[in-house]
Tab-separated table of C-alpha atoms in Angstrom:
chain	number	residue	atom	x	y	z
A	1	MET	CA	4.416	-12.798	17.904
A	2	THR	CA	3.728	-13.159	14.213
A	3	ILE	CA	0.402	-11.913	12.868
A	4	THR	CA	-0.810	-13.642	9.729
A	5	THR	CA	-3.813	-13.162	7.516
A	6	SER	CA	-6.657	-15.594	6.959
A	7	PRO	CA	-5.532	-19.175	6.285
A	8	ALA	CA	-7.836	-19.212	3.284
A	9	THR	CA	-5.894	-17.876	0.305
A	10	ARG	CA	-8.910	-17.601	-1.995
A	11	GLU	CA	-9.649	-13.927	-2.638
A	12	HIS	CA	-13.077	-12.755	-1.493
A	13	TRP	CA	-13.825	-11.174	-4.870
A	14	LEU	CA	-13.725	-14.666	-6.416
A	15	GLU	CA	-16.375	-15.697	-3.901
A	16	LEU	CA	-18.388	-12.637	-4.918
A	17	ILE	CA	-18.170	-13.626	-8.590
A	18	ALA	CA	-19.269	-17.180	-7.759
A	19	LYS	CA	-22.113	-15.899	-5.589
A	20	ARG	CA	-23.509	-13.661	-8.321
A	21	LYS	CA	-23.354	-16.387	-10.948
A	22	GLN	CA	-24.902	-19.078	-8.765
A	23	ARG	CA	-27.593	-16.719	-7.459
A	24	GLN	CA	-28.584	-15.758	-11.004
A	25	ARG	CA	-28.708	-19.392	-12.125
A	26	CYS	CA	-30.888	-20.300	-9.168
A	27	ALA	CA	-33.216	-17.360	-9.832
A	28	ASP	CA	-33.505	-18.325	-13.508
A	29	ASP	CA	-34.279	-21.958	-12.642
A	30	VAL	CA	-36.916	-20.997	-10.050
A	31	GLU	CA	-38.509	-18.601	-12.526
A	32	ALA	CA	-38.627	-21.401	-15.115
A	33	ILE	CA	-40.392	-23.661	-12.577
A	34	LYS	CA	-42.929	-20.902	-11.885
A	35	ARG	CA	-43.633	-20.375	-15.591
A	36	ALA	CA	-44.085	-24.081	-16.179
A	37	CYS	CA	-46.381	-24.343	-13.156
A	38	SER	CA	-48.569	-21.465	-14.331
A	39	THR	CA	-49.141	-23.141	-17.699
A	40	THR	CA	-49.463	-26.814	-16.745
A	41	CYS	CA	-50.832	-26.871	-13.180
A	42	ALA	CA	-54.149	-25.781	-11.740
A	43	SER	CA	-52.687	-23.914	-8.758
A	44	LYS	CA	-52.689	-20.103	-8.815
A	45	GLN	CA	-49.404	-19.849	-6.892
A	46	VAL	CA	-46.421	-22.166	-7.077
A	47	ALA	CA	-46.416	-22.293	-3.259
A	48	GLU	CA	-49.829	-23.994	-3.476
A	49	CYS	CA	-48.742	-26.601	-6.033
A	50	LYS	CA	-47.841	-29.940	-4.466
A	51	ASP	CA	-45.800	-30.905	-7.555
A	52	CYS	CA	-43.901	-27.667	-8.328
A	53	TYR	CA	-43.286	-26.203	-4.859
A	54	PRO	CA	-41.013	-29.128	-3.850
A	55	LYS	CA	-39.032	-28.476	-7.054
A	56	VAL	CA	-38.467	-24.876	-5.947
A	57	ILE	CA	-37.307	-26.050	-2.513
A	58	GLU	CA	-34.916	-28.598	-4.021
A	59	ARG	CA	-33.442	-25.956	-6.324
A	60	ILE	CA	-32.823	-23.706	-3.314
A	61	ARG	CA	-31.295	-26.676	-1.470
A	62	ALA	CA	-28.942	-27.300	-4.405
A	63	ARG	CA	-28.019	-23.596	-4.406
A	64	TYR	CA	-26.683	-23.711	-0.851
A	65	CYS	CA	-26.094	-27.332	0.164
A	66	GLY	CA	-24.735	-28.496	-3.183
A	67	SER	CA	-22.999	-25.441	-4.626
A	68	PRO	CA	-19.984	-26.407	-6.774
A	69	GLU	CA	-18.322	-23.056	-6.030
A	70	GLN	CA	-16.420	-21.732	-3.010
A	71	GLU	CA	-18.806	-19.207	-1.458
A	72	TRP	CA	-19.193	-17.449	1.869
A	73	PHE	CA	-21.227	-20.310	3.360
A	74	THR	CA	-19.189	-23.249	2.009
A	75	GLU	CA	-17.169	-23.901	5.197
A	76	ARG	CA	-20.030	-23.155	7.605
A	77	LYS	CA	-21.076	-26.785	8.025
A	78	ALA	CA	-23.322	-26.313	11.069
A	79	PHE	CA	-25.294	-23.641	9.256
A	80	LEU	CA	-25.701	-25.804	6.134
A	81	HIS	CA	-26.926	-28.703	8.276
A	82	LYS	CA	-29.501	-26.421	9.920
A	83	LEU	CA	-30.530	-24.980	6.553
A	84	ASP	CA	-30.971	-28.472	5.104
A	85	GLY	CA	-33.403	-29.328	7.903
A	86	LEU	CA	-35.357	-26.101	7.422
A	87	LEU	CA	-35.675	-26.750	3.695
A	88	SER	CA	-37.023	-30.217	4.442
A	89	ASP	CA	-39.601	-28.619	6.755
A	90	ALA	CA	-40.456	-26.052	4.075
A	91	LYS	CA	-40.924	-28.831	1.551
A	92	GLU	CA	-43.547	-30.334	3.866
A	93	GLN	CA	-45.130	-26.894	4.500
A	94	ARG	CA	-43.889	-26.897	8.119
A	95	ALA	CA	-41.696	-23.797	7.587
A	96	GLY	CA	-41.928	-20.774	5.305
A	97	LEU	CA	-39.409	-19.269	2.915
A	98	LYS	CA	-39.524	-15.979	4.847
A	99	LEU	CA	-38.006	-17.709	7.877
A	100	ILE	CA	-35.304	-19.219	5.687
A	101	ASP	CA	-34.495	-15.786	4.219
A	102	GLU	CA	-34.144	-14.328	7.720
A	103	ILE	CA	-31.795	-17.129	8.788
A	104	LEU	CA	-29.708	-16.653	5.642
A	105	GLU	CA	-29.329	-12.927	6.327
A	106	SER	CA	-28.435	-13.558	9.963
A	107	GLU	CA	-25.771	-16.106	9.005
A	108	LYS	CA	-24.365	-13.793	6.340
A	109	GLU	CA	-23.979	-11.067	8.974
A	110	ALA	CA	-22.182	-13.531	11.275
A	111	TRP	CA	-19.857	-14.437	8.396
A	112	TYR	CA	-19.087	-10.763	7.743
A	113	ARG	CA	-18.203	-10.199	11.387
A	114	TRP	CA	-15.938	-13.258	11.198
A	115	VAL	CA	-14.133	-11.817	8.167
A	116	LEU	CA	-13.411	-8.597	10.068
A	117	ARG	CA	-12.081	-10.554	13.057
A	118	THR	CA	-9.757	-12.424	10.683
A	119	TYR	CA	-7.968	-9.216	9.651
A	120	PRO	CA	-7.689	-7.195	12.919
A	121	GLU	CA	-4.265	-5.750	12.108
A	122	PHE	CA	-5.331	-4.475	8.709
A	123	PHE	CA	-7.134	-1.512	10.238
A	124	ALA	CA	-3.990	-0.475	12.114
A	125	VAL	CA	-2.253	0.327	8.816
A	126	ALA	CA	-5.332	1.773	7.096
A	127	PRO	CA	-5.132	5.364	5.778
A	128	ARG	CA	-7.181	6.626	8.726
A	129	SER	CA	-6.796	5.155	12.179
A	130	ILE	CA	-9.781	3.764	14.065
A	131	ASP	CA	-10.243	2.390	17.560
A	132	THR	CA	-9.643	-1.322	16.926
A	133	LYS	CA	-10.652	-2.169	20.503
A	134	GLU	CA	-14.019	-0.533	19.913
A	135	LEU	CA	-14.400	-2.421	16.631
A	136	ARG	CA	-13.672	-5.771	18.300
A	137	THR	CA	-16.281	-4.968	20.953
A	138	MET	CA	-18.821	-4.149	18.260
A	139	LEU	CA	-18.086	-7.384	16.396
A	140	ASP	CA	-18.809	-9.425	19.530
A	141	ASP	CA	-21.925	-7.471	20.511
A	142	PRO	CA	-25.083	-8.719	18.730
A	143	ASP	CA	-26.930	-5.587	19.854
A	144	ARG	CA	-24.641	-3.414	17.698
A	145	SER	CA	-26.175	-3.385	14.230
A	146	LEU	CA	-24.333	-4.443	11.113
A	147	GLU	CA	-24.873	-0.958	9.697
A	148	GLU	CA	-22.984	0.505	12.672
A	149	VAL	CA	-20.128	-1.965	12.181
A	150	VAL	CA	-19.901	-1.167	8.467
A	151	ALA	CA	-19.898	2.582	9.164
A	152	THR	CA	-16.960	2.144	11.566
A	153	VAL	CA	-15.050	0.100	9.003
A	154	TRP	CA	-15.585	2.735	6.318
A	155	ARG	CA	-14.237	5.425	8.645
A	156	GLY	CA	-11.031	3.425	8.926
A	157	LEU	CA	-10.749	2.729	5.217
A	158	ASP	CA	-11.638	6.246	4.051
A	159	GLN	CA	-14.600	5.139	1.911
A	160	PRO	CA	-14.029	5.893	-1.805
A	161	ALA	CA	-16.741	7.868	-3.563
A	162	ASN	CA	-17.437	5.253	-6.252
A	163	TRP	CA	-16.449	2.111	-4.376
A	164	ALA	CA	-19.417	-0.011	-5.544
A	165	ALA	CA	-18.835	0.768	-9.224
A	166	ASP	CA	-15.091	0.262	-8.778
A	167	VAL	CA	-15.658	-3.171	-7.213
A	168	ASP	CA	-17.981	-4.155	-10.055
A	169	ALA	CA	-15.416	-3.044	-12.643
A	170	PHE	CA	-12.613	-4.909	-10.868
A	171	ILE	CA	-14.458	-8.219	-10.513
A	172	ALA	CA	-15.516	-7.975	-14.165
A	173	LYS	CA	-11.816	-7.861	-15.095
A	174	VAL	CA	-11.069	-10.767	-12.742
A	175	ASP	CA	-13.853	-12.802	-14.313
A	176	ALA	CA	-12.597	-11.954	-17.814
A	177	ALA	CA	-9.110	-13.229	-16.894
A	178	ASN	CA	-10.682	-16.685	-16.624
A	179	GLY	CA	-8.159	-17.968	-14.085
A	180	ASP	CA	-5.027	-16.923	-16.031
A	181	ALA	CA	-2.472	-16.572	-13.206
A	182	ALA	CA	-0.205	-14.129	-15.058
A	183	ALA	CA	-3.105	-11.905	-16.111
A	184	LEU	CA	-4.532	-11.924	-12.584
A	185	LYS	CA	-1.173	-10.970	-11.083
A	186	GLN	CA	-0.847	-7.977	-13.414
A	187	LEU	CA	-4.435	-7.006	-12.615
A	188	HIS	CA	-3.657	-7.140	-8.887
A	189	VAL	CA	-0.573	-4.965	-9.421
A	190	SER	CA	-2.531	-2.302	-11.305
A	191	GLN	CA	-5.361	-2.380	-8.746
A	192	PHE	CA	-3.481	-2.491	-5.441
A	193	PHE	CA	0.058	-1.209	-6.083
A	194	SER	CA	-0.368	1.653	-8.571
A	195	HIS	CA	-1.486	5.240	-8.918
A	196	GLU	CA	-4.924	5.319	-10.518
A	197	ALA	CA	-3.835	7.527	-13.421
A	198	ALA	CA	-0.103	7.042	-13.907
A	199	GLY	CA	-0.019	3.291	-13.341
A	200	GLU	CA	3.179	3.643	-11.279
A	201	ALA	CA	3.632	2.215	-7.789
A	202	TYR	CA	3.544	4.534	-4.819
A	203	GLU	CA	7.024	5.102	-3.409
A	204	THR	CA	6.239	3.174	-0.215
A	205	GLU	CA	4.725	0.285	-2.166
A	206	ARG	CA	7.525	-0.441	-4.637
A	207	GLN	CA	9.216	-3.082	-2.490
A	208	TYR	CA	5.911	-4.839	-1.827
A	209	ARG	CA	5.142	-4.839	-5.549
A	210	GLN	CA	8.574	-6.286	-6.316
A	211	ASP	CA	8.042	-9.015	-3.711
A	212	TYR	CA	4.628	-9.850	-5.186
A	213	LEU	CA	6.072	-10.077	-8.697
A	214	ALA	CA	9.129	-12.044	-7.538
A	215	GLY	CA	7.699	-15.486	-8.248
A	216	PRO	CA	4.579	-17.387	-9.257
A	217	THR	CA	4.007	-18.652	-5.706
A	218	SER	CA	3.849	-15.221	-4.054
A	219	SER	CA	0.349	-14.287	-2.917
A	220	LEU	CA	-1.513	-11.217	-1.745
A	221	ASP	CA	-1.844	-12.850	1.678
A	222	SER	CA	1.947	-13.088	2.026
A	223	ILE	CA	2.317	-9.415	1.082
A	224	MET	CA	-0.323	-8.442	3.649
A	225	ASP	CA	1.617	-10.396	6.287
A	226	LYS	CA	4.774	-8.472	5.360
A	227	ILE	CA	3.003	-5.103	5.539
A	228	ILE	CA	1.675	-5.962	9.002
A	229	ALA	CA	5.090	-7.176	10.202
A	230	ASP	CA	6.825	-4.053	8.865
A	231	TYR	CA	4.259	-1.857	10.589
A	232	GLN	CA	4.747	-3.612	13.939
A	233	ASN	CA	8.547	-3.472	13.658
A	234	GLY	CA	8.297	0.217	12.830
A	235	LYS	CA	6.352	0.870	16.033
A	236	LYS	CA	8.979	-0.988	18.091
A	237	SER	CA	11.846	1.061	16.659
A	238	GLN	CA	10.083	4.413	17.075
A	239	PRO	CA	12.267	5.604	20.024
A	240	GLN	CA	15.442	4.958	18.034
A	241	ARG	CA	13.954	6.674	15.001
A	242	ILE	CA	13.280	9.786	17.052
A	243	GLU	CA	16.973	9.904	17.913
A	244	PHE	CA	17.855	9.284	14.287
A	245	GLN	CA	15.694	12.269	13.368
A	246	ASN	CA	18.415	14.495	14.803
A	247	GLN	CA	20.791	13.296	12.092
A	248	LEU	CA	18.196	13.950	9.406
A	249	ASP	CA	17.868	17.479	10.759
A	250	ALA	CA	21.619	17.883	10.299
A	251	VAL	CA	21.280	16.789	6.671
A	252	ARG	CA	18.580	19.380	6.086
A	253	ARG	CA	20.606	22.124	7.761
A	254	ALA	CA	23.561	21.252	5.543
A	255	LYS	CA	21.284	21.504	2.525
A	256	VAL	CA	20.009	24.935	3.565
A	257	ALA	CA	23.577	26.145	4.105
A	258	HIS	CA	24.534	24.801	0.694
A	259	GLU	CA	21.617	26.615	-0.944
A	260	GLN	CA	22.643	29.859	0.772
A	261	LYS	CA	26.217	29.415	-0.427
A	262	MET	CA	25.147	28.864	-4.026
A	263	ARG	CA	22.791	31.842	-3.909
A	264	ASP	CA	25.583	34.121	-2.693
A	265	ARG	CA	27.868	32.905	-5.495
A	266	ASN	CA	25.291	33.355	-8.234
A	267	ASN	CA	24.278	36.827	-7.073
A	268	LYS	CA	27.815	37.999	-7.915
A	269	ARG	CA	27.409	37.130	-11.587
A	270	ASN	CA	25.749	39.726	-13.821
A	271	GLN	CA	25.058	37.253	-16.602
A	272	PRO	CA	25.072	33.745	-15.242
A	273	PRO	CA	25.501	30.888	-17.707
A	274	PRO	CA	22.407	28.935	-18.738
A	275	VAL	CA	20.996	26.234	-16.459
A	276	ASN	CA	20.990	22.600	-17.555
A	277	GLU	CA	17.736	22.110	-19.465
A	278	ARG	CA	16.980	18.888	-17.538
A	279	LEU	CA	16.328	21.033	-14.471
A	280	TYR	CA	13.559	22.951	-16.256
A	281	ASP	CA	11.448	19.801	-16.523
A	282	LEU	CA	9.515	20.581	-13.351
A	283	PRO	CA	6.931	18.129	-11.990
A	284	PRO	CA	3.794	19.254	-10.143
A	285	CYS	CA	4.187	20.289	-6.509
A	286	TYR	CA	5.052	17.239	-4.361
A	287	VAL	CA	2.387	18.222	-1.786
A	288	CYS	CA	-0.582	19.882	-3.533
A	289	LYS	CA	0.080	18.760	-7.146
A	290	SER	CA	-0.300	22.313	-8.506
A	291	ALA	CA	2.022	23.752	-11.156
A	292	VAL	CA	5.422	25.046	-10.002
A	293	ASP	CA	6.630	28.474	-11.122
A	294	PRO	CA	10.069	27.885	-12.751
A	295	LYS	CA	11.159	31.330	-11.547
A	296	ASP	CA	10.592	30.486	-7.875
A	297	VAL	CA	11.190	26.770	-7.203
A	298	PHE	CA	11.554	25.085	-3.838
A	299	SER	CA	13.263	21.766	-4.486
A	300	CYS	CA	15.150	18.811	-3.003
A	301	THR	CA	18.824	19.382	-3.825
A	302	ILE	CA	19.678	15.673	-3.636
A	303	CYS	CA	17.031	14.799	-6.250
A	304	GLN	CA	18.218	17.819	-8.239
A	305	ALA	CA	21.830	16.628	-8.144
A	306	GLU	CA	20.880	13.110	-9.284
A	307	ARG	CA	18.895	14.595	-12.156
A	308	GLN	CA	21.843	16.857	-13.057
A	309	MET	CA	24.204	13.846	-13.070
A	310	GLY	CA	21.971	12.092	-15.611
A	311	ALA	CA	19.638	9.907	-13.545
A	312	ASP	CA	16.297	9.091	-15.131
A	313	ARG	CA	14.299	10.350	-12.178
A	314	PRO	CA	11.975	13.328	-11.699
A	315	LEU	CA	12.792	16.363	-9.629
A	316	THR	CA	11.048	16.881	-6.311
A	317	ALA	CA	9.680	20.409	-6.293
A	318	TYR	CA	7.324	22.530	-4.181
A	319	CYS	CA	5.199	25.437	-5.345
A	320	SER	CA	5.623	27.458	-2.141
A	321	GLU	CA	7.526	27.613	1.108
A	322	ARG	CA	4.374	26.402	2.886
A	323	CYS	CA	4.266	23.215	0.795
A	324	PHE	CA	8.024	22.809	1.310
A	325	HIS	CA	7.549	22.812	5.086
A	326	ARG	CA	4.610	20.410	4.833
A	327	GLY	CA	6.212	17.845	2.577
A	328	HIS	CA	9.990	17.964	2.502
A	329	VAL	CA	10.705	16.274	5.825
A	330	GLY	CA	8.624	13.261	4.836
A	331	HIS	CA	10.181	13.159	1.371
A	332	SER	CA	13.717	13.221	2.798
A	333	GLU	CA	12.916	10.372	5.187
A	334	LYS	CA	11.472	8.219	2.408
A	335	ALA	CA	13.808	8.983	-0.476
A	336	HIS	CA	17.126	9.861	1.169
A	337	ASP	CA	17.216	7.878	4.412
A	338	CYS	CA	20.419	6.252	5.650
A	339	GLU	CA	21.231	3.279	3.373
A	340	ALA	CA	22.007	1.132	6.429
A	341	GLY	CA	18.329	1.105	7.421
A	342	ASP	CA	17.783	-0.830	10.648
A	343	GLN	CA	21.545	-1.527	10.770
A	344	CYS	CA	22.333	2.174	11.100
A	345	ALA	CA	25.054	2.700	13.682
A	346	GLN	CA	22.992	5.343	15.454
A	347	LEU	CA	20.097	2.936	15.917
A	348	ARG	CA	22.217	0.009	17.097
A	349	ASP	CA	24.739	1.859	19.262
A	350	GLN	CA	23.015	4.604	21.189
A	351	ASP	CA	26.140	5.197	23.302
A	352	THR	CA	28.122	6.420	20.277
A	353	ALA	CA	27.833	10.182	20.121
A	354	MET	CA	27.824	12.067	16.834
A	355	GLY	CA	31.399	12.758	15.812
A	356	ASP	CA	32.996	10.160	18.128
A	357	ASN	CA	34.334	8.212	15.168
A	358	GLY	CA	35.038	10.331	12.094
A	359	SER	CA	32.871	12.986	10.463
A	360	ASP	CA	29.303	13.496	11.655
A	361	HIS	CA	28.217	14.681	8.192
A	362	PRO	CA	26.424	12.481	5.638
A	363	VAL	CA	28.608	10.662	3.127
A	364	ALA	CA	27.766	9.060	-0.231
A	365	CYS	CA	28.932	5.843	-1.900
A	366	ARG	CA	31.328	6.820	-4.727
A	367	GLU	CA	30.443	3.773	-6.826
A	368	CYS	CA	26.752	4.736	-6.737
A	369	LEU	CA	27.697	8.276	-7.820
A	370	GLY	CA	29.123	6.755	-10.985
A	371	LYS	CA	25.661	5.319	-11.627
A	372	TYR	CA	23.939	8.693	-11.129
A	373	LYS	CA	22.614	7.831	-7.660
A	374	ILE	CA	23.378	9.456	-4.305
A	375	THR	CA	23.299	6.659	-1.722
A	376	LEU	CA	23.775	8.145	1.755
A	377	PHE	CA	25.157	6.960	5.070
A	378	CYS	CA	24.498	9.280	8.014
A	379	ASN	CA	28.194	9.620	8.916
A	380	ASP	CA	31.647	8.024	8.539
A	381	HIS	CA	31.088	5.712	11.506
A	382	CYS	CA	27.901	4.294	9.995
A	383	ALA	CA	29.533	3.953	6.562
A	384	GLY	CA	32.487	2.152	8.105
A	385	GLU	CA	30.172	-0.474	9.573
A	386	ASN	CA	27.784	-0.887	6.643
A	387	LEU	CA	29.484	0.104	3.370
A	388	LYS	CA	31.042	-3.340	2.865
A	389	GLN	CA	27.619	-5.019	2.947
A	390	HIS	CA	26.201	-2.339	0.640
A	391	LYS	CA	28.971	-2.902	-1.926
A	392	GLN	CA	28.370	-6.653	-1.835
A	393	ASP	CA	24.590	-6.297	-2.205
A	394	LYS	CA	24.421	-3.473	-4.754
A	395	HIS	CA	27.711	-3.670	-6.663
A	396	GLY	CA	28.726	-7.328	-6.349
A	397	VAL	CA	32.051	-6.337	-4.779
A	398	ASN	CA	33.411	-8.841	-2.260
A	399	GLY	CA	36.485	-8.574	-0.096
A	400	GLY	CA	37.790	-6.477	2.737
A	401	LEU	CA	37.328	-2.741	3.176
A	402	GLU	CA	40.270	-1.469	5.176
A	403	SER	CA	39.285	2.202	5.069
A	404	LEU	CA	36.672	4.527	3.594
A	405	GLN	CA	39.227	6.502	1.617
A	406	GLY	CA	38.309	6.465	-2.040
A	407	HIS	CA	34.997	4.716	-1.356
A	408	THR	CA	32.885	7.594	0.029
A	409	GLN	CA	32.501	11.321	-0.537
A	410	ALA	CA	30.914	13.915	1.728
A	411	LEU	CA	27.406	14.882	0.635
A	412	GLN	CA	28.314	18.560	0.762
A	413	GLU	CA	31.195	17.959	-1.666
A	414	VAL	CA	28.916	16.032	-4.024
A	415	LEU	CA	26.348	18.833	-4.096
A	416	ASP	CA	29.047	21.478	-4.560
A	417	THR	CA	30.585	19.570	-7.457
A	418	VAL	CA	27.357	18.691	-9.240
A	419	LEU	CA	25.177	21.742	-8.655
A	420	VAL	CA	27.577	24.638	-8.070
A	421	LYS	CA	30.554	23.878	-10.280
A	422	GLY	CA	28.625	21.925	-12.886
A	423	ASN	CA	25.701	24.327	-13.106
A	424	PRO	CA	26.683	27.829	-11.940
A	425	GLY	CA	23.646	29.440	-13.554
A	426	LEU	CA	21.391	28.281	-10.726
A	427	GLN	CA	20.248	30.787	-8.134
A	428	PHE	CA	19.206	29.534	-4.719
A	429	LYS	CA	17.331	31.012	-1.786
A	430	PRO	CA	17.745	29.612	1.741
A	431	VAL	CA	14.717	28.070	3.437
A	432	ASP	CA	14.423	28.280	7.214
A	433	GLU	CA	13.385	24.780	8.358
A	434	ALA	CA	13.494	25.530	12.070
């Protein structure tokens, strides 16, 4: 089953901009009628003036029943028909404006509940999980107050401290763009796909940002659909991913063994040669963002090797062993997963045991190594099935691939060559990841 977002592609913040403008214009016009009435008519209140009060009612009618903008009530035809009748009654003094205000607020609450029903899957991928079944029950229960519904939504979305001011600032920028599609797209990228300070996309969002920027017809709705679909597919493949975790553990154990080997080698040297200066450019801790002591660094050796080879990428470092244990497993899964992805041999063929067909150690694409990137396959068997497609997609190389010889290199050999032989001044300490 495919879950899609609302069929209406108009962003709700555009409706908010239209609402504020039209509401202000209506308020200004009504105030002008009141001022004119106070100076030209004998009535003390505009509600008592048989000439001016109908003008106020007609201006309110034009605000809702004749709005030129797309607003929250535009498609709610039954409500507008009911409102039109109430305004006619108010014009004849058969209904009061207080009743009309109450009906407007009630309909606005119904619209808000409808908006939340339109995006039920969004909360499943929100930063903090909430009970979506409970939320659906609340949305359908008129006895549950709107304040209670909103509080539940904020729990799921992890309410930002300055959300109201941030929304105002964002819609001001949208309004200033004046409908320029290119400017709006860049604004959306900076707002929804970037770190607040650095302006760079989060690692997990880069592909979505690329898809959004791919063409003028791509929309935020289509990206939301893709996020939802990816989330659902991820849940379906969870059992296979648990099995695949065993291979990732093997990669980490190989890394720890490699670090121990390099430490033993470097301890034998009384005056080790200097370390490549690129490796001194330490970023903040990957987990807690605090400064990393260059004399005691916990790092990802694959990122370190790519940096040593000349890649324009930052190191991944940790300030302590505690932060290493908290963050390195997740980093390895995101940054150094098997290149085959869902086509990984271990996911597709659960009957194939590790080591049944070639080495059970990770291997890297040699052509990617020449471009300062370590692209991994979990073992020879997986590389044999997927390397051909990788070379076509990433290197434009077509044709048969009779064997892996000359096309892959064991990860351990890559790390030994780059970090040990190419940079013997490094000293490593093993980290127990058990």
